[in-house]
Amino acid sequence: MLKQNFEKIKSQIPENVKLVVVSKTHSPEKIKQVYDFGQRIFGENKVQELAEKYPKLPKDIRWHLIGHLQSNKVKYIAEFVDTIESADSEKLLEEINRQAQKHNRKIKVLLQIKIAEEDSKFGLNKTDAENIFKKYLAGNFPNIEISGLMGMATFTEDENQIRKEFSLLKNIFDEFSKIRPLKTLSMGMSGDFPIAIECGANSVRIGSAIFGNR
Ligand SMILES: *Cc1c(COP(=O)(O)O)cnc(C)c1O
């Protein structure tokens, strides 16, 4: 089942689009199965869960933190996290930078942009994101690499709505990329990744379509 789901998703994703397998709520044993299929990038949304799983799994996994991150928790993952996809404030970037410095490394970060109508979704507005990006380009946060943008669409059946939100993020991505080329545009989950890819995503975060419903 797991293998079939994984292969099916892989077959639906073009080669230039990165797959982040979202493993939240799933055991290290299950994650290891997907690892053995060849997958190396996994995403978790909670710091504590990620910090508990990390020592139990192979060290060549590239862990992405995809959920809301409080500044005081950065220290628990700073030593090993590959990418923090959910950077949504300057204060958080300052703390990520400080912790990365302590471990003498660079942490990749995506700026999370709020594109959904729902109030529940976190994220920066475009102006704040642009200000942070410019500070970064001016030399702030030397132990961070801002490698792209992340966004989540409204949870809705309305494809037009979803398409509109992803297109908005793609426009922001293109605009920022004119200032300095960005690599990663992370948008799309199990329910909406084909639309996200159509709209220009080059990284998708997929959990339930592979592991089943949580
Ligand atoms: C859980 C989660 C996903 C994956 O959602 P699925 O619907 O299970 O594919 C993607 N991104 C974020 C930020 C998540 O929290």
mmCIF file of N, CA, C and O and ligand atoms in Angstrom, residues 22 24 45 66-67 150 152 188-191 205-209 214, ligand 1:
data_model
loop_
_atom_site.group_PDB
_atom_site.id
_atom_site.type_symbol
_atom_site.label_atom_id
_atom_site.label_comp_id
_atom_site.label_asym_id
_atom_site.label_seq_id
_atom_site.Cartn_x
_atom_site.Cartn_y
_atom_site.Cartn_z
ATOM 1 N N VAL A 22 5.629 14.334 3.912
ATOM 2 C CA VAL A 22 5.232 14.840 5.224
ATOM 3 C C VAL A 22 4.894 13.667 6.138
ATOM 4 O O VAL A 22 3.912 12.959 5.931
ATOM 5 N N LYS A 24 4.550 13.666 9.581
ATOM 6 C CA LYS A 24 4.006 13.976 10.908
ATOM 7 C C LYS A 24 2.983 12.923 11.330
ATOM 8 O O LYS A 24 2.238 12.423 10.484
ATOM 9 N N ASN A 45 5.840 18.913 11.187
ATOM 10 C CA ASN A 45 5.313 20.234 11.530
ATOM 11 C C ASN A 45 5.507 20.612 12.994
ATOM 12 O O ASN A 45 5.216 21.723 13.383
ATOM 13 N N ILE A 66 7.969 22.239 8.622
ATOM 14 C CA ILE A 66 6.951 22.885 7.776
ATOM 15 C C ILE A 66 5.853 23.554 8.580
ATOM 16 O O ILE A 66 4.991 24.224 8.014
ATOM 17 N N GLY A 67 5.861 23.366 9.902
ATOM 18 C CA GLY A 67 4.801 23.944 10.729
ATOM 19 C C GLY A 67 5.265 25.189 11.455
ATOM 20 O O GLY A 67 6.462 25.492 11.493
ATOM 21 N N MET A 150 7.248 29.767 0.665
ATOM 22 C CA MET A 150 6.287 28.689 0.907
ATOM 23 C C MET A 150 4.903 29.285 1.145
ATOM 24 O O MET A 150 4.799 30.392 1.690
ATOM 25 N N MET A 152 0.445 28.132 1.714
ATOM 26 C CA MET A 152 -0.651 27.155 1.773
ATOM 27 C C MET A 152 -1.929 27.811 1.279
ATOM 28 O O MET A 152 -2.278 28.901 1.732
ATOM 29 N N GLY A 188 1.534 23.302 -2.408
ATOM 30 C CA GLY A 188 0.834 22.101 -2.819
ATOM 31 C C GLY A 188 0.989 20.986 -1.802
ATOM 32 O O GLY A 188 2.088 20.706 -1.334
ATOM 33 N N MET A 189 -0.157 20.391 -1.436
ATOM 34 C CA MET A 189 -0.204 19.272 -0.516
ATOM 35 C C MET A 189 -1.026 18.167 -1.202
ATOM 36 O O MET A 189 -1.317 18.252 -2.386
ATOM 37 N N SER A 190 -1.395 17.125 -0.450
ATOM 38 C CA SER A 190 -2.076 15.989 -1.085
ATOM 39 C C SER A 190 -3.278 16.412 -1.927
ATOM 40 O O SER A 190 -3.483 15.907 -3.025
ATOM 41 N N GLY A 191 -4.050 17.341 -1.404
ATOM 42 C CA GLY A 191 -5.299 17.685 -2.074
ATOM 43 C C GLY A 191 -5.171 18.651 -3.232
ATOM 44 O O GLY A 191 -6.092 18.759 -4.059
ATOM 45 N N ARG A 205 4.622 19.333 -0.713
ATOM 46 C CA ARG A 205 4.684 18.701 0.603
ATOM 47 C C ARG A 205 3.508 17.740 0.724
ATOM 48 O O ARG A 205 2.360 18.173 0.850
ATOM 49 N N ILE A 206 3.794 16.447 0.678
ATOM 50 C CA ILE A 206 2.701 15.479 0.581
ATOM 51 C C ILE A 206 2.756 14.448 1.700
ATOM 52 O O ILE A 206 3.776 13.778 1.888
ATOM 53 N N GLY A 207 1.661 14.358 2.459
ATOM 54 C CA GLY A 207 1.576 13.412 3.557
ATOM 55 C C GLY A 207 0.522 12.346 3.323
ATOM 56 O O GLY A 207 0.820 11.196 2.995
ATOM 57 N N SER A 208 -0.730 12.729 3.484
ATOM 58 C CA SER A 208 -1.807 11.731 3.528
ATOM 59 C C SER A 208 -1.964 10.947 2.229
ATOM 60 O O SER A 208 -2.380 9.771 2.265
ATOM 61 N N ALA A 209 -1.629 11.498 1.093
ATOM 62 C CA ALA A 209 -1.748 10.742 -0.155
ATOM 63 C C ALA A 209 -0.738 9.587 -0.205
ATOM 64 O O ALA A 209 -0.883 8.664 -0.995
ATOM 65 N N ARG A 214 -4.586 10.758 8.281
ATOM 66 C CA ARG A 214 -4.107 10.724 9.663
ATOM 67 C C ARG A 214 -5.275 10.580 10.619
ATOM 68 O O ARG A 214 -6.336 11.051 10.397
HETATM 69 C C1 LIG B 1 0.377 18.380 7.052
HETATM 70 C C2 LIG B 1 0.971 19.380 6.139
HETATM 71 C C3 LIG B 1 1.161 19.094 4.775
HETATM 72 C C4 LIG B 1 0.746 17.783 4.145
HETATM 73 O O1 LIG B 1 -0.634 17.655 4.128
HETATM 74 P P1 LIG B 1 -1.342 16.395 3.432
HETATM 75 O O2 LIG B 1 -2.702 16.886 3.142
HETATM 76 O O3 LIG B 1 -1.304 15.311 4.435
HETATM 77 O O4 LIG B 1 -0.573 16.071 2.220
HETATM 78 C C5 LIG B 1 1.765 20.056 3.985
HETATM 79 N N1 LIG B 1 2.164 21.236 4.478
HETATM 80 C C6 LIG B 1 1.989 21.559 5.777
HETATM 81 C C7 LIG B 1 2.449 22.895 6.249
HETATM 82 C C8 LIG B 1 1.392 20.648 6.644
HETATM 83 O O5 LIG B 1 1.222 20.979 7.926
#
